[in-house]
């Protein structure tokens, strides 16, 4: 599969490295342009381009940028694309978003609203970048980690689930983008290593408990 990444920071690089190791092709991009990614591309063995090049390249696009920067991207470029939305909302880093703070929307619903012509699948949100390569396991491994996804388009979710399986992860479908809050920051499933059954339980518990801020980094 071809993956175009918008963002070449911690998450963009970690997913790219894993994907290339598993036989996929990746093109990385960032806000400053491909000249700033030359050494990254060599270490990850990925191609580099402008944002529009990476989006056009990808059968699937990885959106791995700060949540506040999503509004800067031109939605026309993303029309028809499957977009894996890894963006998480951190109120201390991102502009305050009252809709999110008051629970009237999920982060990926806002991303989908911006990229109205794309098929957004919330993915890669609930794993720390340092674990992406470490926790990958072959299909059928007894200690395989499961990761949550959410989306409004079943076909797009199937493509993303197939990609995850090829990269070493089981998937639990949490439902529509409106259900994406179940694995947003600090929810019980957020950045915790879980198998499929454990993740299903944590997604169901999501409304009852929250993790202490930053507990997932311990
Ligand atoms: N780090 C984690 O463990 C982790 C885990 C799950 C999810 N996430 C989420 O994933 C997203 C990325 O996190 P990260 O840790 O990878 O961040 P990061 O290391 O700061 O990297 C951010 C990347 O986004 C690029 N970028 C920023 N604005 C852009 C724009 N307007 N157009 C194109 N590229 C742009 C940056 O490029 P420039 O430097 O050129 O601006 C940089 O390559 C965040 O929303 C984060 O919450 C992170």
Short mmCIF file of C-alpha atoms and ligand atoms in Angstrom, two decimals:
data_model
loop_
_atom_site.label_atom_id
_atom_site.label_comp_id
_atom_site.label_asym_id
_atom_site.label_seq_id
_atom_site.Cartn_x
_atom_site.Cartn_y
_atom_site.Cartn_z
CA UNK A 1 0.00 0.00 0.00
CA UNK A 2 1.10 3.61 -0.52
CA UNK A 3 0.89 5.86 2.52
CA UNK A 4 1.22 9.63 2.26
CA UNK A 5 1.99 11.26 5.58
CA UNK A 6 1.11 14.85 6.42
CA UNK A 7 3.44 15.29 9.36
CA UNK A 8 6.91 13.88 9.79
CA UNK A 9 7.30 14.27 13.52
CA UNK A 10 7.21 11.52 16.15
CA UNK A 11 4.08 9.78 14.84
CA UNK A 12 4.68 10.33 11.13
CA UNK A 13 8.20 8.90 11.39
CA UNK A 14 7.23 5.96 13.63
CA UNK A 15 4.36 4.85 11.38
CA UNK A 16 6.50 5.39 8.28
CA UNK A 17 9.34 3.28 9.66
CA UNK A 18 7.01 0.41 10.60
CA UNK A 19 5.19 0.59 7.27
CA UNK A 20 8.39 0.53 5.22
CA UNK A 21 9.66 -2.42 7.27
CA UNK A 22 6.47 -4.26 6.30
CA UNK A 23 6.78 -3.61 2.58
CA UNK A 24 4.65 -0.48 2.18
CA UNK A 25 5.75 2.70 0.43
CA UNK A 26 5.63 6.02 2.29
CA UNK A 27 5.95 9.67 1.32
CA UNK A 28 6.51 12.13 4.18
CA UNK A 29 5.65 15.83 4.19
CA UNK A 30 5.62 18.68 6.66
CA UNK A 31 4.84 22.39 6.79
CA UNK A 32 8.38 23.55 5.99
CA UNK A 33 8.88 21.59 2.80
CA UNK A 34 10.80 18.51 1.62
CA UNK A 35 14.24 20.13 1.91
CA UNK A 36 13.88 19.94 5.70
CA UNK A 37 13.20 16.19 5.56
CA UNK A 38 16.24 14.91 3.67
CA UNK A 39 17.93 13.14 6.59
CA UNK A 40 14.63 11.87 7.98
CA UNK A 41 13.79 10.31 4.63
CA UNK A 42 17.14 8.51 4.55
CA UNK A 43 16.76 7.09 8.05
CA UNK A 44 13.14 5.99 7.51
CA UNK A 45 13.63 4.95 3.85
CA UNK A 46 10.62 7.03 2.79
CA UNK A 47 10.06 9.44 -0.06
CA UNK A 48 9.49 13.12 0.61
CA UNK A 49 7.32 15.76 -0.98
CA UNK A 50 5.09 18.75 -0.37
CA UNK A 51 1.83 18.16 1.49
CA UNK A 52 -0.17 17.97 -1.75
CA UNK A 53 2.34 15.46 -3.19
CA UNK A 54 2.08 13.18 -0.15
CA UNK A 55 -1.71 13.31 -0.16
CA UNK A 56 -1.84 12.52 -3.88
CA UNK A 57 0.68 9.68 -3.40
CA UNK A 58 -1.25 7.87 -0.69
CA UNK A 59 -3.83 5.14 -1.13
CA UNK A 60 -4.21 6.11 2.51
CA UNK A 61 -3.17 9.42 4.06
CA UNK A 62 -1.81 9.71 7.59
CA UNK A 63 -2.67 13.00 9.29
CA UNK A 64 -0.07 13.36 12.04
CA UNK A 65 0.10 17.05 12.90
CA UNK A 66 -0.93 19.12 15.93
CA UNK A 67 -4.72 19.36 16.10
CA UNK A 68 -4.55 23.16 15.89
CA UNK A 69 -2.83 22.94 12.49
CA UNK A 70 -5.60 20.97 10.76
CA UNK A 71 -7.43 24.19 9.85
CA UNK A 72 -4.34 25.35 7.89
CA UNK A 73 -4.61 22.50 5.37
CA UNK A 74 -6.42 22.91 2.05
CA UNK A 75 -9.38 20.47 2.08
CA UNK A 76 -9.57 20.41 -1.73
CA UNK A 77 -6.35 18.40 -1.82
CA UNK A 78 -7.90 15.63 0.31
CA UNK A 79 -11.12 15.03 -1.66
CA UNK A 80 -11.77 11.31 -2.13
CA UNK A 81 -8.92 10.25 0.16
CA UNK A 82 -8.98 7.88 3.11
CA UNK A 83 -7.43 9.89 5.94
CA UNK A 84 -6.11 8.24 9.11
CA UNK A 85 -6.54 10.98 11.69
CA UNK A 86 -3.94 10.57 14.45
CA UNK A 87 -4.51 14.05 15.86
CA UNK A 88 -5.24 14.41 19.56
CA UNK A 89 -6.51 17.51 21.32
CA UNK A 90 -4.36 18.85 24.13
CA UNK A 91 -6.00 22.00 25.51
CA UNK A 92 -2.67 23.28 26.80
CA UNK A 93 -1.05 23.03 23.36
CA UNK A 94 -3.91 23.54 20.92
CA UNK A 95 -6.19 26.54 20.69
CA UNK A 96 -9.09 26.00 23.15
CA UNK A 97 -12.03 24.42 21.31
CA UNK A 98 -15.23 24.97 23.36
CA UNK A 99 -17.08 22.34 21.31
CA UNK A 100 -14.59 19.74 22.52
CA UNK A 101 -14.28 21.08 26.03
CA UNK A 102 -18.08 20.92 26.40
CA UNK A 103 -18.38 17.47 24.81
CA UNK A 104 -20.47 18.58 21.82
CA UNK A 105 -18.12 17.09 19.21
CA UNK A 106 -15.23 14.68 18.92
CA UNK A 107 -11.86 15.69 17.50
CA UNK A 108 -12.29 13.52 14.43
CA UNK A 109 -15.76 14.91 13.71
CA UNK A 110 -14.10 18.33 13.51
CA UNK A 111 -11.39 16.91 11.24
CA UNK A 112 -14.08 15.28 9.04
CA UNK A 113 -15.97 18.57 8.87
CA UNK A 114 -12.81 20.30 7.62
CA UNK A 115 -12.04 17.56 5.07
CA UNK A 116 -15.66 17.18 3.97
CA UNK A 117 -14.78 15.32 0.76
CA UNK A 118 -12.49 12.79 2.47
CA UNK A 119 -13.23 9.62 4.42
CA UNK A 120 -11.74 10.20 7.86
CA UNK A 121 -10.86 7.24 10.05
CA UNK A 122 -9.67 8.03 13.55
CA UNK A 123 -6.53 5.90 13.95
CA UNK A 124 -3.11 5.84 15.69
CA UNK A 125 -4.43 8.14 18.44
CA UNK A 126 -4.18 5.73 21.36
CA UNK A 127 -0.60 4.53 21.14
CA UNK A 128 2.56 6.43 22.06
CA UNK A 129 5.04 6.82 19.26
CA UNK A 130 7.72 5.03 21.30
CA UNK A 131 5.52 1.88 21.33
CA UNK A 132 4.56 1.74 17.65
CA UNK A 133 7.47 -0.41 16.53
CA UNK A 134 7.99 -2.18 19.87
CA UNK A 135 4.42 -3.47 20.26
CA UNK A 136 3.86 -4.74 16.70
CA UNK A 137 3.38 -8.51 16.47
CA UNK A 138 2.60 -10.96 13.65
CA UNK A 139 -1.00 -12.04 13.03
CA UNK A 140 -2.10 -14.59 15.61
CA UNK A 141 0.57 -13.78 18.24
CA UNK A 142 -0.84 -14.41 21.73
CA UNK A 143 0.35 -11.02 23.01
CA UNK A 144 -0.80 -8.97 20.02
CA UNK A 145 -1.91 -5.43 20.86
CA UNK A 146 -5.22 -4.08 19.58
CA UNK A 147 -5.73 -0.46 18.56
CA UNK A 148 -9.04 1.39 18.27
CA UNK A 149 -10.37 2.98 15.12
CA UNK A 150 -13.58 4.91 14.39
CA UNK A 151 -15.14 6.22 11.22
CA UNK A 152 -18.33 6.85 9.31
CA UNK A 153 -17.32 4.91 6.18
CA UNK A 154 -17.18 1.10 6.54
CA UNK A 155 -15.07 0.58 3.42
CA UNK A 156 -12.48 3.09 4.59
CA UNK A 157 -12.35 1.42 8.00
CA UNK A 158 -11.78 -1.95 6.32
CA UNK A 159 -8.83 -0.54 4.38
CA UNK A 160 -7.33 0.88 7.58
CA UNK A 161 -7.96 -2.34 9.54
CA UNK A 162 -6.24 -4.35 6.79
CA UNK A 163 -3.27 -1.98 6.92
CA UNK A 164 -3.06 -2.29 10.71
CA UNK A 165 -3.13 -6.08 10.49
CA UNK A 166 -0.26 -5.99 8.00
CA UNK A 167 1.71 -3.76 10.40
CA UNK A 168 1.27 -5.98 13.45
CA UNK A 169 -1.91 -4.84 15.18
CA UNK A 170 -5.43 -6.09 15.79
CA UNK A 171 -8.17 -3.51 15.49
CA UNK A 172 -11.31 -2.77 17.47
CA UNK A 173 -13.92 -0.70 15.65
CA UNK A 174 -15.35 1.76 18.18
CA UNK A 175 -18.09 2.90 15.79
CA UNK A 176 -18.68 6.22 14.06
CA UNK A 177 -16.55 9.33 14.45
CA UNK A 178 -19.09 10.44 17.03
CA UNK A 179 -17.94 7.53 19.19
CA UNK A 180 -14.31 8.58 18.83
CA UNK A 181 -14.41 10.26 22.27
CA UNK A 182 -14.11 6.74 23.69
CA UNK A 183 -10.38 6.77 22.96
CA UNK A 184 -9.59 10.45 23.16
CA UNK A 185 -7.00 11.80 25.58
CA UNK A 186 -7.25 10.45 29.14
CA UNK A 187 -10.03 7.94 28.43
CA UNK A 188 -9.31 4.45 29.82
CA UNK A 189 -8.22 3.08 26.42
CA UNK A 190 -5.87 6.00 25.71
CA UNK A 191 -2.30 4.83 25.11
CA UNK A 192 -2.65 1.68 27.22
CA UNK A 193 -1.38 -1.66 25.91
CA UNK A 194 -4.44 -3.92 25.56
CA UNK A 195 -5.47 -6.99 23.61
CA UNK A 196 -8.72 -7.04 21.67
CA UNK A 197 -10.94 -8.14 24.59
CA UNK A 198 -9.28 -5.69 26.99
CA UNK A 199 -9.68 -2.83 24.55
CA UNK A 200 -13.36 -3.63 23.98
CA UNK A 201 -13.88 -3.47 27.77
CA UNK A 202 -12.05 -0.14 28.11
CA UNK A 203 -14.02 1.40 25.24
CA UNK A 204 -17.25 0.41 26.97
CA UNK A 205 -16.02 1.87 30.28
CA UNK A 206 -15.04 5.14 28.64
CA UNK A 207 -17.80 7.27 30.12
CA UNK A 208 -17.29 6.11 33.69
CA UNK A 209 -13.64 6.85 34.38
CA UNK A 210 -10.74 8.93 33.14
CA UNK A 211 -6.99 8.50 33.59
CA UNK A 212 -5.11 11.13 35.56
CA UNK A 213 -3.57 13.67 33.17
CA UNK A 214 -0.33 12.24 31.74
CA UNK A 215 -0.68 8.83 33.45
CA UNK A 216 -0.26 7.13 30.06
CA UNK A 217 3.33 8.36 29.82
CA UNK A 218 4.47 6.53 32.98
N1 LIG B 1 3.69 11.66 19.99
C1 LIG B 1 2.83 10.66 20.30
O1 LIG B 1 3.18 9.70 21.01
C2 LIG B 1 1.43 10.73 19.75
C3 LIG B 1 0.63 9.59 19.89
C4 LIG B 1 -0.65 9.58 19.30
C5 LIG B 1 -1.12 10.70 18.64
N2 LIG B 1 -0.34 11.82 18.58
C6 LIG B 1 -0.88 12.99 17.88
O2 LIG B 1 -0.34 12.98 16.57
C7 LIG B 1 -0.14 14.34 16.13
C8 LIG B 1 1.34 14.51 15.78
O3 LIG B 1 2.08 14.28 16.98
P1 LIG B 1 3.69 14.22 16.92
O4 LIG B 1 4.10 13.81 18.27
O5 LIG B 1 4.13 13.46 15.74
O6 LIG B 1 4.02 15.77 16.71
P2 LIG B 1 5.41 16.45 16.26
O7 LIG B 1 6.54 15.53 16.56
O8 LIG B 1 5.41 17.82 16.82
O9 LIG B 1 5.28 16.53 14.66
C9 LIG B 1 4.32 17.35 14.07
C10 LIG B 1 4.52 17.31 12.57
O10 LIG B 1 3.44 18.05 11.99
C11 LIG B 1 3.98 18.91 10.98
N3 LIG B 1 3.10 20.02 10.76
C12 LIG B 1 2.67 20.97 11.63
N4 LIG B 1 1.84 21.83 11.03
C13 LIG B 1 1.71 21.41 9.75
C14 LIG B 1 1.00 21.88 8.62
N5 LIG B 1 0.21 22.97 8.70
N6 LIG B 1 1.13 21.22 7.45
C15 LIG B 1 1.93 20.11 7.36
N7 LIG B 1 2.63 19.61 8.40
C16 LIG B 1 2.53 20.26 9.57
C17 LIG B 1 5.32 19.31 11.55
O11 LIG B 1 6.12 19.79 10.50
P3 LIG B 1 6.94 21.17 10.67
O12 LIG B 1 7.95 20.90 11.73
O13 LIG B 1 7.51 21.42 9.32
O14 LIG B 1 5.90 22.21 11.08
C18 LIG B 1 5.81 17.98 12.10
O15 LIG B 1 6.40 17.21 11.07
C19 LIG B 1 -0.60 15.24 17.27
O16 LIG B 1 -1.93 15.65 17.06
C20 LIG B 1 -0.50 14.32 18.48
O17 LIG B 1 -1.38 14.70 19.53
C21 LIG B 1 0.93 11.85 19.09
#
